[in-house]
Amino acid sequence: MHLTTKEEKILDGEEGKAKQKSMQILAALGDIYNADKLIPVTSAHVSGVSYKTIGDAGLEFLDDFAKDAKVCVKTTLNPCGMDLKNWKKQKIPVNFAKKQLKIIDCFKRMGVEESYTCVPYLTTNRPEFGEHISWAESSAVCFANSMLGARTNRESGISALASAIIGKTPNYGLHLDENRIAKVEVRVDDQAKALSAALGVGSCGMFQIEGVTPENAADIESRISINDGDFNDYLKNFTFNKNKKKELIAVGCPHCSLNEIEEIAGLLKDKKVKKDFWICTSRQIKKLADERGFTEIVEKSGGKILCDTCMVVTPVEEIAERVIVNSAKAAYYLPGLAGVEAGFTDLDEMV
Ligand code: F3S
């Protein structure tokens, strides 16, 4: 990949260690994927914020990196491992909380916005059509490419952070017109945010919905249809209440929108939950839910609205043995990442 004279100097360490490391990461990616050059990005969204997912090695890296790293574009953060205000109520172990707070401190020192959500496009980081961005978090990547027409590859937490420090990303993949053409036609009914998350579990970084996706270039090579039978087969992978395992009911993967919280509050009104019931969202959306009276209804029922975190990146295994979700992404990740059983169903049945 071609680097300008200024970029070469950064690579040689003339602007400090953090910028040098960031440029090394971007240059290596550019070489691997045959990018011609680096292009400017307008924002970055960084994942790998939970102590559960990055551990001591990640914390050590961030602590060292933060010594001279400063982001130079708008940079938001994915959920961390706990509700930063109510982690004790969430029953998070103290040792985990201490490490998580150290990670948060590293990001603060770098100047990252304290968003802690996987739906930055619903709060403070919503790119316009055609903007080049560098986002980690596969569900947000799918949404940004497919629903907004912004352009990002599926970055890792580290490569998105490197882009945040340099303000650029290698020009390859979904930044290029020729890679944004649909090749596979899938016939299915779903919701955009949930669909973005489910597709993001695989290798997909973009989909097109006719009449919705701002770009519509297709050169279909294969066709797949998904019917009720396929869906029912998928549901057979999950168990419900077959034994007396401690269950947690958790909504909000990706983080709930205000409309979703309104719907849940409507379902919970005048009811009492008999199991732990979590609604995961961002702090900004929770504030709106407070103002509209939805939080009060949820809390009266015994449910909890958790901010800054989600059922997958929090140490949920300390709290439950089985987690019931309405998200294909969460159902996929929970057994592997947390060692708990997952149940998958719709919101009505969860309530
Ligand atoms: Fe978001 Fe956690 Fe799901 S980060 S997409 S709620 S796994």
CSV table of C-alpha atoms and ligand atoms in Angstrom, one decimal:
chain,number,residue,atom,x,y,z
A,1,MET,CA,0.0,0.0,0.0
A,2,HIS,CA,1.3,3.4,-0.9
A,3,LEU,CA,2.0,5.7,2.1
A,4,THR,CA,2.5,9.5,1.8
A,5,THR,CA,5.6,11.1,3.2
A,6,LYS,CA,3.8,12.2,6.3
A,7,GLU,CA,2.4,8.6,6.8
A,8,GLU,CA,5.9,7.2,6.3
A,9,LYS,CA,7.2,9.5,9.1
A,10,ILE,CA,4.4,8.3,11.4
A,11,LEU,CA,5.4,4.7,10.6
A,12,ASP,CA,9.0,5.6,11.5
A,13,GLY,CA,7.9,6.8,14.9
A,14,GLU,CA,8.3,10.5,14.5
A,15,GLU,CA,4.9,11.2,16.0
A,16,GLY,CA,5.2,8.9,19.0
A,17,LYS,CA,4.7,5.2,19.9
A,18,ALA,CA,0.9,5.0,19.7
A,19,LYS,CA,0.7,6.6,16.3
A,20,GLN,CA,3.5,4.4,15.1
A,21,LYS,CA,1.7,1.2,16.4
A,22,SER,CA,-1.5,2.4,14.8
A,23,MET,CA,0.1,3.0,11.4
A,24,GLN,CA,1.8,-0.4,11.6
A,25,ILE,CA,-1.6,-2.0,12.1
A,26,LEU,CA,-3.2,-0.1,9.2
A,27,ALA,CA,-0.2,-0.6,6.9
A,28,ALA,CA,-0.2,-4.4,7.6
A,29,LEU,CA,-4.0,-4.6,6.9
A,30,GLY,CA,-3.6,-2.5,3.7
A,31,ASP,CA,-0.8,-4.9,2.5
A,32,ILE,CA,-2.8,-8.0,3.3
A,33,TYR,CA,-5.9,-6.8,1.5
A,34,ASN,CA,-4.1,-5.1,-1.4
A,35,ALA,CA,-5.4,-1.6,-0.6
A,36,ASP,CA,-3.9,1.1,-2.8
A,37,LYS,CA,-3.8,3.9,-0.1
A,38,LEU,CA,-5.2,5.1,3.2
A,39,ILE,CA,-8.4,7.2,3.0
A,40,PRO,CA,-9.8,9.6,5.7
A,41,VAL,CA,-12.6,8.4,7.9
A,42,THR,CA,-15.2,10.6,9.6
A,43,SER,CA,-15.7,8.4,12.6
A,44,ALA,CA,-14.6,5.2,14.4
A,45,HIS,CA,-16.5,2.8,16.6
A,46,VAL,CA,-14.4,0.6,18.9
A,47,SER,CA,-15.4,-2.9,20.3
A,48,GLY,CA,-13.4,-5.0,22.7
A,49,VAL,CA,-14.4,-2.8,25.7
A,50,SER,CA,-15.5,-5.5,28.1
A,51,TYR,CA,-12.9,-7.0,30.5
A,52,LYS,CA,-14.7,-10.3,29.9
A,53,THR,CA,-13.7,-10.3,26.2
A,54,ILE,CA,-10.2,-8.7,26.3
A,55,GLY,CA,-8.9,-9.9,29.7
A,56,ASP,CA,-5.6,-8.9,31.4
A,57,ALA,CA,-3.7,-8.9,28.1
A,58,GLY,CA,-6.1,-6.4,26.6
A,59,LEU,CA,-6.0,-4.2,29.6
A,60,GLU,CA,-2.2,-4.2,29.6
A,61,PHE,CA,-2.1,-3.3,25.9
A,62,LEU,CA,-4.6,-0.4,26.4
A,63,ASP,CA,-2.9,0.9,29.5
A,64,ASP,CA,0.4,1.2,27.6
A,65,PHE,CA,-1.2,2.5,24.4
A,66,ALA,CA,-3.1,5.2,26.2
A,67,LYS,CA,0.1,6.8,27.5
A,68,ASP,CA,0.4,8.8,24.3
A,69,ALA,CA,-2.6,7.9,22.2
A,70,LYS,CA,-5.3,10.4,21.3
A,71,VAL,CA,-8.2,9.9,18.9
A,72,CYS,CA,-8.5,12.5,16.1
A,73,VAL,CA,-12.0,11.7,14.8
A,74,LYS,CA,-15.3,11.1,16.5
A,75,THR,CA,-14.9,7.7,18.3
A,76,THR,CA,-17.6,5.9,20.1
A,77,LEU,CA,-17.4,2.7,22.3
A,78,ASN,CA,-19.2,-0.6,22.3
A,79,PRO,CA,-20.8,-2.0,25.5
A,80,CYS,CA,-18.5,-2.8,28.3
A,81,GLY,CA,-18.9,-5.6,30.9
A,82,MET,CA,-21.3,-3.9,33.3
A,83,ASP,CA,-23.7,-1.1,34.0
A,84,LEU,CA,-21.2,1.5,35.1
A,85,LYS,CA,-23.6,3.2,37.6
A,86,ASN,CA,-25.4,0.1,38.9
A,87,TRP,CA,-22.9,-2.7,38.7
A,88,LYS,CA,-23.4,-3.7,42.3
A,89,LYS,CA,-27.2,-4.1,41.7
A,90,GLN,CA,-26.3,-6.1,38.6
A,91,LYS,CA,-24.3,-8.5,41.0
A,92,ILE,CA,-21.0,-8.0,39.2
A,93,PRO,CA,-18.0,-9.4,41.1
A,94,VAL,CA,-15.8,-6.6,42.6
A,95,ASN,CA,-12.6,-7.9,41.0
A,96,PHE,CA,-14.3,-7.8,37.6
A,97,ALA,CA,-15.6,-4.3,38.2
A,98,LYS,CA,-12.1,-3.0,39.2
A,99,LYS,CA,-10.5,-4.2,36.0
A,100,GLN,CA,-13.4,-2.9,33.9
A,101,LEU,CA,-13.1,0.5,35.4
A,102,LYS,CA,-9.3,0.5,34.5
A,103,ILE,CA,-10.2,-0.3,30.9
A,104,ILE,CA,-12.7,2.6,30.9
A,105,ASP,CA,-10.1,4.9,32.2
A,106,CYS,CA,-7.7,4.0,29.4
A,107,PHE,CA,-10.3,4.9,26.8
A,108,LYS,CA,-11.1,8.1,28.6
A,109,ARG,CA,-7.5,9.1,28.5
A,110,MET,CA,-7.5,8.6,24.7
A,111,GLY,CA,-10.5,11.0,24.3
A,112,VAL,CA,-13.0,8.4,23.2
A,113,GLU,CA,-16.7,9.3,23.7
A,114,GLU,CA,-18.3,7.3,26.5
A,115,SER,CA,-21.2,5.9,24.6
A,116,TYR,CA,-21.0,2.1,25.5
A,117,THR,CA,-23.6,1.0,23.0
A,118,CYS,CA,-23.7,-1.2,19.9
A,119,VAL,CA,-26.3,1.1,18.3
A,120,PRO,CA,-24.2,4.3,18.0
A,121,TYR,CA,-26.3,5.1,14.9
A,122,LEU,CA,-29.3,5.6,17.2
A,123,THR,CA,-27.5,8.0,19.5
A,124,THR,CA,-24.5,10.3,18.8
A,125,ASN,CA,-22.7,8.6,15.9
A,126,ARG,CA,-24.9,8.4,12.8
A,127,PRO,CA,-22.9,8.7,9.5
A,128,GLU,CA,-24.4,10.1,6.4
A,129,PHE,CA,-24.7,8.4,3.0
A,130,GLY,CA,-21.3,7.9,1.4
A,131,GLU,CA,-19.2,8.6,4.5
A,132,HIS,CA,-16.1,6.4,5.0
A,133,ILE,CA,-16.0,5.2,8.6
A,134,SER,CA,-14.0,2.6,10.5
A,135,TRP,CA,-16.4,0.6,12.7
A,136,ALA,CA,-16.0,-2.6,14.7
A,137,GLU,CA,-19.2,-4.4,16.0
A,138,SER,CA,-20.6,-6.5,13.2
A,139,SER,CA,-24.2,-5.5,13.8
A,140,ALA,CA,-23.4,-1.8,13.6
A,141,VAL,CA,-21.3,-2.4,10.5
A,142,CYS,CA,-24.2,-4.2,8.7
A,143,PHE,CA,-26.5,-1.4,9.7
A,144,ALA,CA,-24.2,1.5,8.6
A,145,ASN,CA,-23.5,-0.1,5.2
A,146,SER,CA,-26.9,-1.4,4.5
A,147,MET,CA,-29.4,1.1,6.0
A,148,LEU,CA,-27.4,4.3,5.9
A,149,GLY,CA,-25.1,3.8,2.9
A,150,ALA,CA,-22.0,4.7,4.9
A,151,ARG,CA,-18.9,2.6,4.1
A,152,THR,CA,-17.0,0.5,6.5
A,153,ASN,CA,-15.3,-2.9,6.6
A,154,ARG,CA,-15.9,-5.2,9.5
A,155,GLU,CA,-13.1,-3.8,11.6
A,156,SER,CA,-11.7,-5.4,14.8
A,157,GLY,CA,-11.5,-3.4,18.0
A,158,ILE,CA,-7.8,-2.8,17.4
A,159,SER,CA,-8.0,-1.8,13.8
A,160,ALA,CA,-10.9,0.6,14.5
A,161,LEU,CA,-8.9,2.1,17.4
A,162,ALA,CA,-5.8,2.5,15.0
A,163,SER,CA,-8.1,4.3,12.6
A,164,ALA,CA,-9.4,6.5,15.4
A,165,ILE,CA,-5.8,7.5,16.2
A,166,ILE,CA,-4.7,8.1,12.6
A,167,GLY,CA,-8.0,9.3,11.2
A,168,LYS,CA,-7.7,6.9,8.2
A,169,THR,CA,-8.4,3.4,7.0
A,170,PRO,CA,-7.0,1.2,4.2
A,171,ASN,CA,-9.0,1.6,1.0
A,172,TYR,CA,-10.3,-1.9,0.3
A,173,GLY,CA,-13.4,-4.2,0.7
A,174,LEU,CA,-16.7,-2.3,1.3
A,175,HIS,CA,-15.1,1.1,0.8
A,176,LEU,CA,-15.0,0.3,-3.0
A,177,ASP,CA,-18.0,0.4,-5.3
A,178,GLU,CA,-17.3,-3.0,-6.9
A,179,ASN,CA,-17.6,-4.8,-3.5
A,180,ARG,CA,-21.0,-3.3,-2.7
A,181,ILE,CA,-22.9,-5.3,-5.3
A,182,ALA,CA,-25.3,-7.9,-4.1
A,183,LYS,CA,-24.4,-11.5,-5.2
A,184,VAL,CA,-26.8,-13.6,-3.1
A,185,GLU,CA,-30.6,-13.2,-3.0
A,186,VAL,CA,-32.2,-14.2,0.3
A,187,ARG,CA,-36.0,-14.2,0.8
A,188,VAL,CA,-36.9,-13.6,4.4
A,189,ASP,CA,-39.0,-11.4,6.7
A,190,ASP,CA,-37.2,-9.6,9.6
A,191,GLN,CA,-36.5,-6.3,11.3
A,192,ALA,CA,-33.5,-4.2,10.2
A,193,LYS,CA,-31.7,-3.9,13.5
A,194,ALA,CA,-32.2,-7.6,14.4
A,195,LEU,CA,-31.3,-8.7,10.9
A,196,SER,CA,-28.1,-6.6,11.0
A,197,ALA,CA,-27.1,-8.4,14.1
A,198,ALA,CA,-28.0,-11.9,12.9
A,199,LEU,CA,-26.2,-11.5,9.6
A,200,GLY,CA,-23.2,-9.9,11.3
A,201,VAL,CA,-22.5,-13.2,13.2
A,202,GLY,CA,-21.3,-14.7,9.9
A,203,SER,CA,-18.9,-12.9,7.5
A,204,CYS,CA,-21.5,-10.5,6.1
A,205,GLY,CA,-20.8,-6.8,6.3
A,206,MET,CA,-23.6,-5.5,4.1
A,207,PHE,CA,-27.1,-6.5,2.8
A,208,GLN,CA,-29.6,-4.8,0.6
A,209,ILE,CA,-33.3,-4.5,1.1
A,210,GLU,CA,-35.1,-3.4,-2.0
A,211,GLY,CA,-36.5,0.1,-1.6
A,212,VAL,CA,-34.8,0.6,1.8
A,213,THR,CA,-31.0,0.3,1.2
A,214,PRO,CA,-29.8,3.5,-0.3
A,215,GLU,CA,-27.6,1.7,-2.8
A,216,ASN,CA,-29.1,-1.0,-5.0
A,217,ALA,CA,-26.6,-2.7,-7.3
A,218,ALA,CA,-27.1,-6.4,-7.8
A,219,ASP,CA,-25.5,-9.2,-9.8
A,220,ILE,CA,-27.2,-12.2,-8.3
A,221,GLU,CA,-25.2,-15.5,-8.4
A,222,SER,CA,-27.3,-17.6,-6.0
A,223,ARG,CA,-30.7,-17.6,-4.4
A,224,ILE,CA,-31.7,-18.8,-0.9
A,225,SER,CA,-35.2,-18.8,0.6
A,226,ILE,CA,-35.8,-19.2,4.3
A,227,ASN,CA,-39.3,-20.4,5.3
A,228,ASP,CA,-41.2,-21.2,8.6
A,229,GLY,CA,-40.0,-24.8,8.5
A,230,ASP,CA,-36.3,-23.7,8.5
A,231,PHE,CA,-37.0,-21.3,11.3
A,232,ASN,CA,-38.8,-24.0,13.4
A,233,ASP,CA,-35.8,-26.3,12.8
A,234,TYR,CA,-33.5,-23.6,14.1
A,235,LEU,CA,-35.7,-23.2,17.3
A,236,LYS,CA,-35.2,-26.9,18.1
A,237,ASN,CA,-31.7,-26.1,19.1
A,238,PHE,CA,-33.0,-24.3,22.2
A,239,THR,CA,-34.4,-25.6,25.5
A,240,PHE,CA,-36.9,-24.0,27.8
A,241,ASN,CA,-37.7,-24.8,31.4
A,242,LYS,CA,-36.9,-28.5,30.9
A,243,ASN,CA,-34.9,-28.5,34.2
A,244,LYS,CA,-34.7,-26.1,37.1
A,245,LYS,CA,-31.8,-24.0,35.8
A,246,LYS,CA,-31.6,-20.4,37.0
A,247,GLU,CA,-32.9,-18.4,34.1
A,248,LEU,CA,-32.4,-14.8,33.1
A,249,ILE,CA,-34.6,-13.2,30.5
A,250,ALA,CA,-32.7,-10.6,28.5
A,251,VAL,CA,-33.8,-8.2,25.7
A,252,GLY,CA,-31.6,-5.8,23.9
A,253,CYS,CA,-29.2,-7.4,21.5
A,254,PRO,CA,-28.5,-5.1,19.7
A,255,HIS,CA,-29.3,-2.4,22.3
A,256,CYS,CA,-33.0,-1.6,22.5
A,257,SER,CA,-34.4,1.5,20.8
A,258,LEU,CA,-36.9,3.7,22.5
A,259,ASN,CA,-39.7,2.1,20.5
A,260,GLU,CA,-38.7,-1.3,21.7
A,261,ILE,CA,-38.6,-0.2,25.3
A,262,GLU,CA,-42.0,1.3,24.9
A,263,GLU,CA,-43.3,-2.0,23.5
A,264,ILE,CA,-41.8,-3.9,26.4
A,265,ALA,CA,-43.1,-1.5,29.0
A,266,GLY,CA,-46.6,-2.0,27.4
A,267,LEU,CA,-46.3,-5.7,27.8
A,268,LEU,CA,-45.0,-5.5,31.4
A,269,LYS,CA,-47.6,-3.0,32.6
A,270,ASP,CA,-49.4,-4.2,35.7
A,271,LYS,CA,-47.5,-7.5,35.7
A,272,LYS,CA,-44.8,-8.8,38.1
A,273,VAL,CA,-41.8,-10.6,36.7
A,274,LYS,CA,-40.9,-13.9,38.4
A,275,LYS,CA,-37.4,-14.1,37.0
A,276,ASP,CA,-34.6,-11.6,36.5
A,277,PHE,CA,-35.6,-9.6,33.4
A,278,TRP,CA,-33.1,-7.3,31.8
A,279,ILE,CA,-33.5,-4.7,29.1
A,280,CYS,CA,-30.2,-3.6,27.7
A,281,THR,CA,-29.8,-0.2,26.1
A,282,SER,CA,-27.6,2.9,25.9
A,283,ARG,CA,-27.6,5.6,28.6
A,284,GLN,CA,-29.0,8.2,26.2
A,285,ILE,CA,-32.0,6.0,25.2
A,286,LYS,CA,-32.6,5.1,28.9
A,287,LYS,CA,-32.8,8.8,29.7
A,288,LEU,CA,-35.6,9.2,27.1
A,289,ALA,CA,-37.3,6.1,28.5
A,290,ASP,CA,-37.1,7.8,32.0
A,291,GLU,CA,-38.7,10.9,30.6
A,292,ARG,CA,-41.5,9.0,28.9
A,293,GLY,CA,-42.3,7.0,32.0
A,294,PHE,CA,-41.3,3.6,30.5
A,295,THR,CA,-38.5,3.0,33.1
A,296,GLU,CA,-41.0,3.4,36.0
A,297,ILE,CA,-43.3,0.8,34.4
A,298,VAL,CA,-40.5,-1.7,33.9
A,299,GLU,CA,-39.1,-1.2,37.4
A,300,LYS,CA,-42.5,-1.5,39.0
A,301,SER,CA,-42.8,-4.9,37.3
A,302,GLY,CA,-39.5,-6.0,38.8
A,303,GLY,CA,-37.6,-5.7,35.5
A,304,LYS,CA,-34.3,-3.8,35.1
A,305,ILE,CA,-33.1,-1.4,32.4
A,306,LEU,CA,-29.3,-1.9,32.2
A,307,CYS,CA,-27.1,0.6,30.4
A,308,ASP,CA,-23.5,0.4,29.1
A,309,THR,CA,-23.5,-3.4,28.8
A,310,CYS,CA,-25.3,-6.4,27.4
A,311,MET,CA,-26.1,-10.0,28.3
A,312,VAL,CA,-23.2,-11.3,26.1
A,313,VAL,CA,-20.3,-9.1,27.3
A,314,THR,CA,-21.2,-9.0,31.0
A,315,PRO,CA,-20.2,-12.0,33.2
A,316,VAL,CA,-23.7,-13.4,32.9
A,317,GLU,CA,-22.5,-16.8,33.9
A,318,GLU,CA,-22.2,-15.5,37.5
A,319,ILE,CA,-25.9,-14.6,37.5
A,320,ALA,CA,-27.7,-17.3,35.5
A,321,GLU,CA,-27.4,-20.8,34.0
A,322,ARG,CA,-29.7,-20.2,31.1
A,323,VAL,CA,-30.4,-16.9,29.3
A,324,ILE,CA,-33.6,-16.5,27.2
A,325,VAL,CA,-33.1,-14.0,24.4
A,326,ASN,CA,-35.0,-12.8,21.3
A,327,SER,CA,-31.7,-12.2,19.4
A,328,ALA,CA,-30.1,-14.8,17.1
A,329,LYS,CA,-26.8,-13.1,17.7
A,330,ALA,CA,-27.0,-13.4,21.5
A,331,ALA,CA,-28.3,-17.0,21.2
A,332,TYR,CA,-25.3,-17.9,19.1
A,333,TYR,CA,-22.6,-16.3,21.3
A,334,LEU,CA,-23.9,-17.0,24.8
A,335,PRO,CA,-23.0,-20.7,25.1
A,336,GLY,CA,-19.5,-20.2,23.7
A,337,LEU,CA,-18.6,-17.0,25.4
A,338,ALA,CA,-20.3,-17.5,28.7
A,339,GLY,CA,-20.8,-21.2,29.0
A,340,VAL,CA,-24.6,-20.8,29.7
A,341,GLU,CA,-27.5,-22.3,27.8
A,342,ALA,CA,-29.4,-20.0,25.5
A,343,GLY,CA,-33.1,-20.0,24.8
A,344,PHE,CA,-34.4,-18.2,21.7
A,345,THR,CA,-38.0,-16.9,21.3
A,346,ASP,CA,-40.0,-13.8,20.7
A,347,LEU,CA,-40.8,-10.9,23.0
A,348,ASP,CA,-44.3,-12.0,23.9
A,349,GLU,CA,-43.2,-15.4,25.0
A,350,MET,CA,-40.3,-13.9,27.0
A,351,VAL,CA,-42.7,-11.7,28.9
B,1,F3S,FE1,-24.7,-5.4,21.1
B,1,F3S,FE2,-24.0,-7.1,22.9
B,1,F3S,FE3,-25.6,-7.9,21.0
B,1,F3S,S1,-22.7,-5.6,22.0
B,1,F3S,S2,-25.1,-6.6,19.2
B,1,F3S,S3,-26.0,-6.4,22.6
B,1,F3S,S4,-23.9,-9.0,21.8
